[in-house]
Amino acid sequence: MPATLHDSTKILSLNTGAQIPQIGLGTWQSKENDAYKAVLTALKDGYRHIDTAAIYRNEDQVGQAIKDSGVPREEIFVTTKLWCTQHHEPEVALDQSLKRLGLDYVDLYLMHWPVRLDPAYIKNEDILSVPTKKDGSRAVDITNWNFIKTWELMQELPKTGKTKAVGVSNFSINNLKDLLASQGNKLTPAANQVEIHPLLPQDELINFCKSKGIVVEAYSPLGSTDAPLLKEPIILEIAKKNNVQPGHVVISWHVQRGYVVLPKSVNPDRIKTNRKIFTLSTEDFEAINNISKEKGEKRVVHPNWSPFEVFK
Ligand code: A2P
């Protein structure tokens, strides 16, 4: 029987009481002018949640599209992220992001990775870069800094009004436990944005975050570049059976699991597709859950932060 597709309208709540639309537009790897067009298309289509980051280098385009969309600012949930070279100065970094975005505040400001890159290695004053040492390895700083110090600074930011909430990204259970147990911790992160898709379901991490009141956000929900998950035979089969597109199947699976989903697309039709969902039968839902059990888990995004263990 053909499935009935509908727009996703579900709103989740952050531990601050703020509301966050369950589906947001991801903008990582949107190139050149693509982010502007993608955000404009999305907002006109009904998206009210846009995810960007300083290191994506598209905050100016995202901000311009928000402005040009005519959608009132307070109706849009905007997230940006602190880049690793600025862990010692999150308020300065947030000011710079706001300037590029042309906004007075963001709704959520995330620590992009739990790792500081040593600014002493920055070349050409390019703070939004990945500085490396002479041997080519990333200039990871574990001697003078750690993410707990970053969080101690970040947790003060909501008081400034420049962000409504603060959270983290790419945090494992162990790193979250360390953060929550640290002496200076006064605030539980509102969100943890991590890679999640059928080949990396992250059940344990999701349950841990839920138990602490941290909203989970899925990046690379289709498996990142070229959406490899949409070619999985089981996904194709379920799509055919329900007379929908593979994208509808995977996004619906995420939505049914109850966290925020951030599909990235710069293609107008796919942007629209990714906000349409349907209810998966128990059988289809379980079949998708089984993909990683049968094939093994696969992480797509795993930059080398050695010697710091990000995913331990
Ligand atoms: P494009 O931007 O050209 O649409 P993820 O969200 O997991 O990071 O996946 C992003 C990748 O998936 C991009 O290559 C994007 O390409 C592609 N993509 C996004 N939505 C869809 C869709 N509904 N069907 C097919 N490919 C998609």
PDB file of C-alpha atoms in Angstrom, residues 19-302:
ATOM      1  CA  GLN A  19      11.569  24.541  21.287  1.00  0.00           C
ATOM      2  CA  ILE A  20      13.536  23.033  18.441  1.00  0.00           C
ATOM      3  CA  PRO A  21      11.984  21.792  15.185  1.00  0.00           C
ATOM      4  CA  GLN A  22      12.850  18.106  14.772  1.00  0.00           C
ATOM      5  CA  ILE A  23      14.081  18.441  11.183  1.00  0.00           C
ATOM      6  CA  GLY A  24      16.625  21.098  10.315  1.00  0.00           C
ATOM      7  CA  LEU A  25      18.629  21.876   7.195  1.00  0.00           C
ATOM      8  CA  GLY A  26      22.284  20.842   7.407  1.00  0.00           C
ATOM      9  CA  THR A  27      24.721  23.096   5.538  1.00  0.00           C
ATOM     10  CA  TRP A  28      28.057  21.283   5.917  1.00  0.00           C
ATOM     11  CA  GLN A  29      29.822  20.986   2.545  1.00  0.00           C
ATOM     12  CA  SER A  30      27.441  23.432   0.871  1.00  0.00           C
ATOM     13  CA  LYS A  31      29.864  25.212  -1.420  1.00  0.00           C
ATOM     14  CA  GLU A  32      30.223  28.701  -2.871  1.00  0.00           C
ATOM     15  CA  ASN A  33      26.779  30.230  -3.227  1.00  0.00           C
ATOM     16  CA  ASP A  34      24.979  26.938  -2.546  1.00  0.00           C
ATOM     17  CA  ALA A  35      24.253  27.616   1.110  1.00  0.00           C
ATOM     18  CA  TYR A  36      22.422  30.860   0.303  1.00  0.00           C
ATOM     19  CA  LYS A  37      20.135  29.155  -2.203  1.00  0.00           C
ATOM     20  CA  ALA A  38      19.636  26.087  -0.026  1.00  0.00           C
ATOM     21  CA  VAL A  39      18.639  28.079   3.073  1.00  0.00           C
ATOM     22  CA  LEU A  40      16.320  30.332   1.066  1.00  0.00           C
ATOM     23  CA  THR A  41      14.653  27.309  -0.557  1.00  0.00           C
ATOM     24  CA  ALA A  42      14.340  25.565   2.785  1.00  0.00           C
ATOM     25  CA  LEU A  43      12.791  28.526   4.592  1.00  0.00           C
ATOM     26  CA  LYS A  44      10.337  29.105   1.747  1.00  0.00           C
ATOM     27  CA  ASP A  45       9.441  25.387   1.897  1.00  0.00           C
ATOM     28  CA  GLY A  46       8.631  25.617   5.604  1.00  0.00           C
ATOM     29  CA  TYR A  47      11.881  24.619   7.343  1.00  0.00           C
ATOM     30  CA  ARG A  48      12.312  26.608  10.556  1.00  0.00           C
ATOM     31  CA  HIS A  49      15.629  25.170  11.687  1.00  0.00           C
ATOM     32  CA  ILE A  50      19.020  25.836  10.071  1.00  0.00           C
ATOM     33  CA  ASP A  51      22.329  24.345  11.191  1.00  0.00           C
ATOM     34  CA  THR A  52      25.665  25.936  10.344  1.00  0.00           C
ATOM     35  CA  ALA A  53      29.155  26.302  11.856  1.00  0.00           C
ATOM     36  CA  ALA A  54      31.968  28.830  11.742  1.00  0.00           C
ATOM     37  CA  ILE A  55      34.237  26.320   9.992  1.00  0.00           C
ATOM     38  CA  TYR A  56      31.687  25.714   7.203  1.00  0.00           C
ATOM     39  CA  ARG A  57      32.539  29.256   6.114  1.00  0.00           C
ATOM     40  CA  ASN A  58      28.996  29.886   4.991  1.00  0.00           C
ATOM     41  CA  GLU A  59      27.547  31.822   7.933  1.00  0.00           C
ATOM     42  CA  ASP A  60      27.363  34.985   5.815  1.00  0.00           C
ATOM     43  CA  GLN A  61      25.293  33.178   3.175  1.00  0.00           C
ATOM     44  CA  VAL A  62      23.078  31.541   5.775  1.00  0.00           C
ATOM     45  CA  GLY A  63      22.447  34.906   7.444  1.00  0.00           C
ATOM     46  CA  GLN A  64      21.709  36.658   4.153  1.00  0.00           C
ATOM     47  CA  ALA A  65      19.220  33.945   3.177  1.00  0.00           C
ATOM     48  CA  ILE A  66      17.479  34.224   6.555  1.00  0.00           C
ATOM     49  CA  LYS A  67      17.181  37.964   6.014  1.00  0.00           C
ATOM     50  CA  ASP A  68      15.991  37.663   2.398  1.00  0.00           C
ATOM     51  CA  SER A  69      13.466  34.924   3.235  1.00  0.00           C
ATOM     52  CA  GLY A  70      11.235  37.406   5.029  1.00  0.00           C
ATOM     53  CA  VAL A  71      10.569  34.802   7.728  1.00  0.00           C
ATOM     54  CA  PRO A  72      10.595  36.547  11.137  1.00  0.00           C
ATOM     55  CA  ARG A  73      13.837  35.819  12.989  1.00  0.00           C
ATOM     56  CA  GLU A  74      12.033  34.525  16.092  1.00  0.00           C
ATOM     57  CA  GLU A  75      10.373  31.795  14.008  1.00  0.00           C
ATOM     58  CA  ILE A  76      13.715  30.276  12.973  1.00  0.00           C
ATOM     59  CA  PHE A  77      15.962  28.089  15.119  1.00  0.00           C
ATOM     60  CA  VAL A  78      19.578  28.853  14.180  1.00  0.00           C
ATOM     61  CA  THR A  79      22.587  26.848  15.358  1.00  0.00           C
ATOM     62  CA  THR A  80      26.239  27.624  14.826  1.00  0.00           C
ATOM     63  CA  LYS A  81      29.434  26.137  16.280  1.00  0.00           C
ATOM     64  CA  LEU A  82      32.649  27.176  17.971  1.00  0.00           C
ATOM     65  CA  TRP A  83      35.696  26.189  15.937  1.00  0.00           C
ATOM     66  CA  CYS A  84      38.586  24.337  17.625  1.00  0.00           C
ATOM     67  CA  THR A  85      41.124  27.178  17.294  1.00  0.00           C
ATOM     68  CA  GLN A  86      38.942  29.394  19.496  1.00  0.00           C
ATOM     69  CA  HIS A  87      38.285  27.195  22.531  1.00  0.00           C
ATOM     70  CA  HIS A  88      39.908  29.782  24.789  1.00  0.00           C
ATOM     71  CA  GLU A  89      37.667  32.632  23.539  1.00  0.00           C
ATOM     72  CA  PRO A  90      34.144  31.370  22.804  1.00  0.00           C
ATOM     73  CA  GLU A  91      32.507  34.755  23.342  1.00  0.00           C
ATOM     74  CA  VAL A  92      34.852  36.404  20.832  1.00  0.00           C
ATOM     75  CA  ALA A  93      34.158  33.559  18.397  1.00  0.00           C
ATOM     76  CA  LEU A  94      30.404  33.869  18.939  1.00  0.00           C
ATOM     77  CA  ASP A  95      30.581  37.625  18.309  1.00  0.00           C
ATOM     78  CA  GLN A  96      32.393  36.913  15.036  1.00  0.00           C
ATOM     79  CA  SER A  97      29.792  34.303  14.028  1.00  0.00           C
ATOM     80  CA  LEU A  98      26.942  36.712  14.816  1.00  0.00           C
ATOM     81  CA  LYS A  99      28.613  39.392  12.723  1.00  0.00           C
ATOM     82  CA  ARG A 100      28.954  37.029   9.755  1.00  0.00           C
ATOM     83  CA  LEU A 101      25.370  35.833  10.213  1.00  0.00           C
ATOM     84  CA  GLY A 102      24.070  39.381  10.618  1.00  0.00           C
ATOM     85  CA  LEU A 103      22.073  38.237  13.656  1.00  0.00           C
ATOM     86  CA  ASP A 104      21.772  39.487  17.239  1.00  0.00           C
ATOM     87  CA  TYR A 105      21.635  35.984  18.699  1.00  0.00           C
ATOM     88  CA  VAL A 106      21.675  32.310  17.793  1.00  0.00           C
ATOM     89  CA  ASP A 107      19.384  29.739  19.346  1.00  0.00           C
ATOM     90  CA  LEU A 108      22.107  27.196  19.995  1.00  0.00           C
ATOM     91  CA  TYR A 109      25.890  27.470  20.137  1.00  0.00           C
ATOM     92  CA  LEU A 110      27.786  24.180  20.081  1.00  0.00           C
ATOM     93  CA  MET A 111      31.365  23.230  20.849  1.00  0.00           C
ATOM     94  CA  HIS A 112      32.098  21.696  17.431  1.00  0.00           C
ATOM     95  CA  TRP A 113      34.628  19.103  18.695  1.00  0.00           C
ATOM     96  CA  PRO A 114      35.940  18.363  22.196  1.00  0.00           C
ATOM     97  CA  VAL A 115      39.431  19.259  21.023  1.00  0.00           C
ATOM     98  CA  ARG A 116      41.413  22.470  21.019  1.00  0.00           C
ATOM     99  CA  LEU A 117      43.685  23.226  18.069  1.00  0.00           C
ATOM    100  CA  ASP A 118      46.660  25.315  19.140  1.00  0.00           C
ATOM    101  CA  PRO A 119      46.254  28.814  17.638  1.00  0.00           C
ATOM    102  CA  ALA A 120      50.050  29.246  17.726  1.00  0.00           C
ATOM    103  CA  TYR A 121      50.171  27.053  14.590  1.00  0.00           C
ATOM    104  CA  ILE A 122      47.665  29.131  12.612  1.00  0.00           C
ATOM    105  CA  LYS A 123      49.013  30.338   9.260  1.00  0.00           C
ATOM    106  CA  ASN A 124      48.080  33.610   7.535  1.00  0.00           C
ATOM    107  CA  GLU A 125      45.944  34.569  10.538  1.00  0.00           C
ATOM    108  CA  ASP A 126      43.325  32.139   9.266  1.00  0.00           C
ATOM    109  CA  ILE A 127      41.526  31.242  12.459  1.00  0.00           C
ATOM    110  CA  LEU A 128      38.897  29.165  10.650  1.00  0.00           C
ATOM    111  CA  SER A 129      41.361  26.522   9.510  1.00  0.00           C
ATOM    112  CA  VAL A 130      42.936  23.296  10.713  1.00  0.00           C
ATOM    113  CA  PRO A 131      46.461  24.287  11.758  1.00  0.00           C
ATOM    114  CA  THR A 132      49.025  21.513  11.465  1.00  0.00           C
ATOM    115  CA  LYS A 133      52.459  20.826  12.913  1.00  0.00           C
ATOM    116  CA  LYS A 134      55.628  20.380  10.843  1.00  0.00           C
ATOM    117  CA  ASP A 135      54.969  16.623  10.531  1.00  0.00           C
ATOM    118  CA  GLY A 136      51.549  17.349   8.995  1.00  0.00           C
ATOM    119  CA  SER A 137      49.558  16.206  12.032  1.00  0.00           C
ATOM    120  CA  ARG A 138      46.790  18.427  13.437  1.00  0.00           C
ATOM    121  CA  ALA A 139      48.022  20.892  16.032  1.00  0.00           C
ATOM    122  CA  VAL A 140      45.951  19.300  18.802  1.00  0.00           C
ATOM    123  CA  ASP A 141      46.572  20.899  22.190  1.00  0.00           C
ATOM    124  CA  ILE A 142      46.189  18.498  25.103  1.00  0.00           C
ATOM    125  CA  THR A 143      48.911  19.977  27.301  1.00  0.00           C
ATOM    126  CA  ASN A 144      47.555  23.458  28.005  1.00  0.00           C
ATOM    127  CA  TRP A 145      43.859  22.930  27.470  1.00  0.00           C
ATOM    128  CA  ASN A 146      40.898  20.544  27.639  1.00  0.00           C
ATOM    129  CA  PHE A 147      37.211  20.679  26.713  1.00  0.00           C
ATOM    130  CA  ILE A 148      36.199  21.167  30.341  1.00  0.00           C
ATOM    131  CA  LYS A 149      37.887  24.585  30.332  1.00  0.00           C
ATOM    132  CA  THR A 150      36.047  25.390  27.081  1.00  0.00           C
ATOM    133  CA  TRP A 151      32.734  24.368  28.619  1.00  0.00           C
ATOM    134  CA  GLU A 152      33.369  26.507  31.708  1.00  0.00           C
ATOM    135  CA  LEU A 153      33.576  29.511  29.372  1.00  0.00           C
ATOM    136  CA  MET A 154      30.702  28.412  27.130  1.00  0.00           C
ATOM    137  CA  GLN A 155      28.238  27.875  29.973  1.00  0.00           C
ATOM    138  CA  GLU A 156      28.362  31.616  30.708  1.00  0.00           C
ATOM    139  CA  LEU A 157      27.259  32.554  27.188  1.00  0.00           C
ATOM    140  CA  PRO A 158      23.453  32.265  27.538  1.00  0.00           C
ATOM    141  CA  LYS A 159      23.634  35.064  30.149  1.00  0.00           C
ATOM    142  CA  THR A 160      24.956  37.415  27.458  1.00  0.00           C
ATOM    143  CA  GLY A 161      21.838  36.923  25.326  1.00  0.00           C
ATOM    144  CA  LYS A 162      24.067  36.183  22.323  1.00  0.00           C
ATOM    145  CA  THR A 163      22.925  32.564  22.341  1.00  0.00           C
ATOM    146  CA  LYS A 164      19.778  31.110  23.889  1.00  0.00           C
ATOM    147  CA  ALA A 165      21.430  27.779  24.653  1.00  0.00           C
ATOM    148  CA  VAL A 166      24.792  26.044  24.562  1.00  0.00           C
ATOM    149  CA  GLY A 167      25.678  22.472  23.776  1.00  0.00           C
ATOM    150  CA  VAL A 168      28.313  20.172  22.371  1.00  0.00           C
ATOM    151  CA  SER A 169      29.007  18.152  19.271  1.00  0.00           C
ATOM    152  CA  ASN A 170      30.950  14.959  18.621  1.00  0.00           C
ATOM    153  CA  PHE A 171      30.893  14.052  22.315  1.00  0.00           C
ATOM    154  CA  SER A 172      31.129  10.387  23.300  1.00  0.00           C
ATOM    155  CA  ILE A 173      29.532   9.043  26.484  1.00  0.00           C
ATOM    156  CA  ASN A 174      32.903   9.084  28.271  1.00  0.00           C
ATOM    157  CA  ASN A 175      33.638  12.669  27.332  1.00  0.00           C
ATOM    158  CA  LEU A 176      30.119  13.737  28.349  1.00  0.00           C
ATOM    159  CA  LYS A 177      30.533  11.967  31.690  1.00  0.00           C
ATOM    160  CA  ASP A 178      33.817  13.812  32.271  1.00  0.00           C
ATOM    161  CA  LEU A 179      32.197  17.135  31.396  1.00  0.00           C
ATOM    162  CA  LEU A 180      29.151  16.569  33.625  1.00  0.00           C
ATOM    163  CA  ALA A 181      31.296  15.407  36.564  1.00  0.00           C
ATOM    164  CA  SER A 182      33.804  18.260  36.301  1.00  0.00           C
ATOM    165  CA  GLN A 183      34.066  20.604  39.238  1.00  0.00           C
ATOM    166  CA  GLY A 184      33.289  23.789  37.349  1.00  0.00           C
ATOM    167  CA  ASN A 185      30.273  22.368  35.533  1.00  0.00           C
ATOM    168  CA  LYS A 186      27.143  24.399  36.211  1.00  0.00           C
ATOM    169  CA  LEU A 187      25.105  23.650  33.094  1.00  0.00           C
ATOM    170  CA  THR A 188      24.096  20.466  31.290  1.00  0.00           C
ATOM    171  CA  PRO A 189      24.608  20.847  27.538  1.00  0.00           C
ATOM    172  CA  ALA A 190      21.289  21.412  25.784  1.00  0.00           C
ATOM    173  CA  ALA A 191      22.293  19.239  22.826  1.00  0.00           C
ATOM    174  CA  ASN A 192      24.913  16.837  21.502  1.00  0.00           C
ATOM    175  CA  GLN A 193      25.203  16.788  17.715  1.00  0.00           C
ATOM    176  CA  VAL A 194      26.756  13.557  16.442  1.00  0.00           C
ATOM    177  CA  GLU A 195      26.924  11.338  13.380  1.00  0.00           C
ATOM    178  CA  ILE A 196      23.909   9.017  13.260  1.00  0.00           C
ATOM    179  CA  HIS A 197      22.486   6.908  10.435  1.00  0.00           C
ATOM    180  CA  PRO A 198      21.414   3.312   9.917  1.00  0.00           C
ATOM    181  CA  LEU A 199      25.058   2.161   9.767  1.00  0.00           C
ATOM    182  CA  LEU A 200      25.857   4.081  12.980  1.00  0.00           C
ATOM    183  CA  PRO A 201      22.668   4.016  15.076  1.00  0.00           C
ATOM    184  CA  GLN A 202      24.378   5.186  18.320  1.00  0.00           C
ATOM    185  CA  ASP A 203      21.701   3.615  20.553  1.00  0.00           C
ATOM    186  CA  GLU A 204      23.830   3.756  23.700  1.00  0.00           C
ATOM    187  CA  LEU A 205      24.797   7.392  23.222  1.00  0.00           C
ATOM    188  CA  ILE A 206      21.198   8.365  22.455  1.00  0.00           C
ATOM    189  CA  ASN A 207      19.949   6.639  25.622  1.00  0.00           C
ATOM    190  CA  PHE A 208      22.684   8.227  27.730  1.00  0.00           C
ATOM    191  CA  CYS A 209      21.876  11.722  26.419  1.00  0.00           C
ATOM    192  CA  LYS A 210      18.163  11.127  26.966  1.00  0.00           C
ATOM    193  CA  SER A 211      18.815  10.135  30.588  1.00  0.00           C
ATOM    194  CA  LYS A 212      20.656  13.436  31.136  1.00  0.00           C
ATOM    195  CA  GLY A 213      18.119  15.651  29.350  1.00  0.00           C
ATOM    196  CA  ILE A 214      20.455  16.335  26.420  1.00  0.00           C
ATOM    197  CA  VAL A 215      18.760  16.520  23.015  1.00  0.00           C
ATOM    198  CA  VAL A 216      20.571  14.454  20.386  1.00  0.00           C
ATOM    199  CA  GLU A 217      21.007  15.837  16.875  1.00  0.00           C
ATOM    200  CA  ALA A 218      21.951  13.614  13.934  1.00  0.00           C
ATOM    201  CA  TYR A 219      24.408  14.921  11.359  1.00  0.00           C
ATOM    202  CA  SER A 220      25.171  13.029   8.153  1.00  0.00           C
ATOM    203  CA  PRO A 221      21.812  11.259   8.596  1.00  0.00           C
ATOM    204  CA  LEU A 222      21.956   9.896   5.037  1.00  0.00           C
ATOM    205  CA  GLY A 223      25.582   8.799   5.346  1.00  0.00           C
ATOM    206  CA  SER A 224      27.097  12.109   4.126  1.00  0.00           C
ATOM    207  CA  THR A 225      28.473  12.745   0.611  1.00  0.00           C
ATOM    208  CA  ASP A 226      26.237  11.194  -2.076  1.00  0.00           C
ATOM    209  CA  ALA A 227      23.948   9.717   0.582  1.00  0.00           C
ATOM    210  CA  PRO A 228      25.301   6.129   0.451  1.00  0.00           C
ATOM    211  CA  LEU A 229      22.619   4.863   2.833  1.00  0.00           C
ATOM    212  CA  LEU A 230      19.995   5.551   0.187  1.00  0.00           C
ATOM    213  CA  LYS A 231      21.535   2.804  -1.954  1.00  0.00           C
ATOM    214  CA  GLU A 232      21.196   0.107   0.728  1.00  0.00           C
ATOM    215  CA  PRO A 233      19.077  -2.742  -0.746  1.00  0.00           C
ATOM    216  CA  ILE A 234      16.786  -2.856   2.309  1.00  0.00           C
ATOM    217  CA  ILE A 235      16.115   0.883   2.092  1.00  0.00           C
ATOM    218  CA  LEU A 236      15.362   0.597  -1.636  1.00  0.00           C
ATOM    219  CA  GLU A 237      13.017  -2.315  -0.972  1.00  0.00           C
ATOM    220  CA  ILE A 238      11.118  -0.455   1.765  1.00  0.00           C
ATOM    221  CA  ALA A 239      10.885   2.635  -0.466  1.00  0.00           C
ATOM    222  CA  LYS A 240       9.466   0.591  -3.339  1.00  0.00           C
ATOM    223  CA  LYS A 241       6.992  -1.227  -1.117  1.00  0.00           C
ATOM    224  CA  ASN A 242       5.669   2.052   0.304  1.00  0.00           C
ATOM    225  CA  ASN A 243       5.849   3.916  -3.012  1.00  0.00           C
ATOM    226  CA  VAL A 244       8.112   6.646  -1.585  1.00  0.00           C
ATOM    227  CA  GLN A 245      11.712   7.725  -2.159  1.00  0.00           C
ATOM    228  CA  PRO A 246      14.649   6.211  -0.243  1.00  0.00           C
ATOM    229  CA  GLY A 247      15.229   9.616   1.385  1.00  0.00           C
ATOM    230  CA  HIS A 248      11.719   9.533   2.878  1.00  0.00           C
ATOM    231  CA  VAL A 249      12.462   6.116   4.382  1.00  0.00           C
ATOM    232  CA  VAL A 250      15.709   7.069   6.104  1.00  0.00           C
ATOM    233  CA  ILE A 251      14.484  10.444   7.397  1.00  0.00           C
ATOM    234  CA  SER A 252      11.274   8.811   8.691  1.00  0.00           C
ATOM    235  CA  TRP A 253      13.383   6.200  10.531  1.00  0.00           C
ATOM    236  CA  HIS A 254      15.347   8.969  12.238  1.00  0.00           C
ATOM    237  CA  VAL A 255      12.210  10.919  13.130  1.00  0.00           C
ATOM    238  CA  GLN A 256      10.559   7.812  14.582  1.00  0.00           C
ATOM    239  CA  ARG A 257      13.601   7.350  16.846  1.00  0.00           C
ATOM    240  CA  GLY A 258      12.847  10.719  18.442  1.00  0.00           C
ATOM    241  CA  TYR A 259      15.836  13.028  17.994  1.00  0.00           C
ATOM    242  CA  VAL A 260      16.709  16.020  15.811  1.00  0.00           C
ATOM    243  CA  VAL A 261      17.698  15.213  12.203  1.00  0.00           C
ATOM    244  CA  LEU A 262      19.827  17.508  10.028  1.00  0.00           C
ATOM    245  CA  PRO A 263      19.853  16.314   6.407  1.00  0.00           C
ATOM    246  CA  LYS A 264      22.090  18.387   4.150  1.00  0.00           C
ATOM    247  CA  SER A 265      21.079  19.195   0.614  1.00  0.00           C
ATOM    248  CA  VAL A 266      21.596  22.018  -1.848  1.00  0.00           C
ATOM    249  CA  ASN A 267      19.145  20.566  -4.335  1.00  0.00           C
ATOM    250  CA  PRO A 268      15.652  22.155  -4.160  1.00  0.00           C
ATOM    251  CA  ASP A 269      13.764  18.900  -4.786  1.00  0.00           C
ATOM    252  CA  ARG A 270      15.825  16.977  -2.245  1.00  0.00           C
ATOM    253  CA  ILE A 271      15.503  19.773   0.331  1.00  0.00           C
ATOM    254  CA  LYS A 272      11.734  19.371   0.010  1.00  0.00           C
ATOM    255  CA  THR A 273      11.915  15.560   0.047  1.00  0.00           C
ATOM    256  CA  ASN A 274      13.864  15.588   3.289  1.00  0.00           C
ATOM    257  CA  ARG A 275      11.085  17.252   5.260  1.00  0.00           C
ATOM    258  CA  LYS A 276       8.452  14.753   4.162  1.00  0.00           C
ATOM    259  CA  ILE A 277       7.931  11.753   6.391  1.00  0.00           C
ATOM    260  CA  PHE A 278       5.618   8.775   6.882  1.00  0.00           C
ATOM    261  CA  THR A 279       5.092   6.183   9.612  1.00  0.00           C
ATOM    262  CA  LEU A 280       7.223   3.102   9.094  1.00  0.00           C
ATOM    263  CA  SER A 281       5.640  -0.223   9.998  1.00  0.00           C
ATOM    264  CA  THR A 282       7.266  -2.065  12.916  1.00  0.00           C
ATOM    265  CA  GLU A 283       8.608  -4.574  10.423  1.00  0.00           C
ATOM    266  CA  ASP A 284      10.243  -1.928   8.210  1.00  0.00           C
ATOM    267  CA  PHE A 285      11.561  -0.014  11.237  1.00  0.00           C
ATOM    268  CA  GLU A 286      13.185  -3.184  12.593  1.00  0.00           C
ATOM    269  CA  ALA A 287      14.610  -4.076   9.180  1.00  0.00           C
ATOM    270  CA  ILE A 288      16.446  -0.725   9.151  1.00  0.00           C
ATOM    271  CA  ASN A 289      17.630  -1.262  12.736  1.00  0.00           C
ATOM    272  CA  ASN A 290      19.124  -4.563  11.580  1.00  0.00           C
ATOM    273  CA  ILE A 291      21.287  -3.091   8.816  1.00  0.00           C
ATOM    274  CA  SER A 292      24.178  -2.237  11.149  1.00  0.00           C
ATOM    275  CA  LYS A 293      23.784  -5.503  13.052  1.00  0.00           C
ATOM    276  CA  GLU A 294      24.213  -7.468   9.835  1.00  0.00           C
ATOM    277  CA  LYS A 295      26.804  -5.315   8.081  1.00  0.00           C
ATOM    278  CA  GLY A 296      28.691  -3.897  11.059  1.00  0.00           C
ATOM    279  CA  GLU A 297      28.856  -0.270  12.097  1.00  0.00           C
ATOM    280  CA  LYS A 298      30.490   2.317   9.867  1.00  0.00           C
ATOM    281  CA  ARG A 299      31.532   5.814  10.859  1.00  0.00           C
ATOM    282  CA  VAL A 300      31.837   8.214   7.919  1.00  0.00           C
ATOM    283  CA  VAL A 301      33.277  11.249   9.701  1.00  0.00           C
ATOM    284  CA  HIS A 302      36.407  10.425  11.708  1.00  0.00           C
TER     285      HIS A 302
END
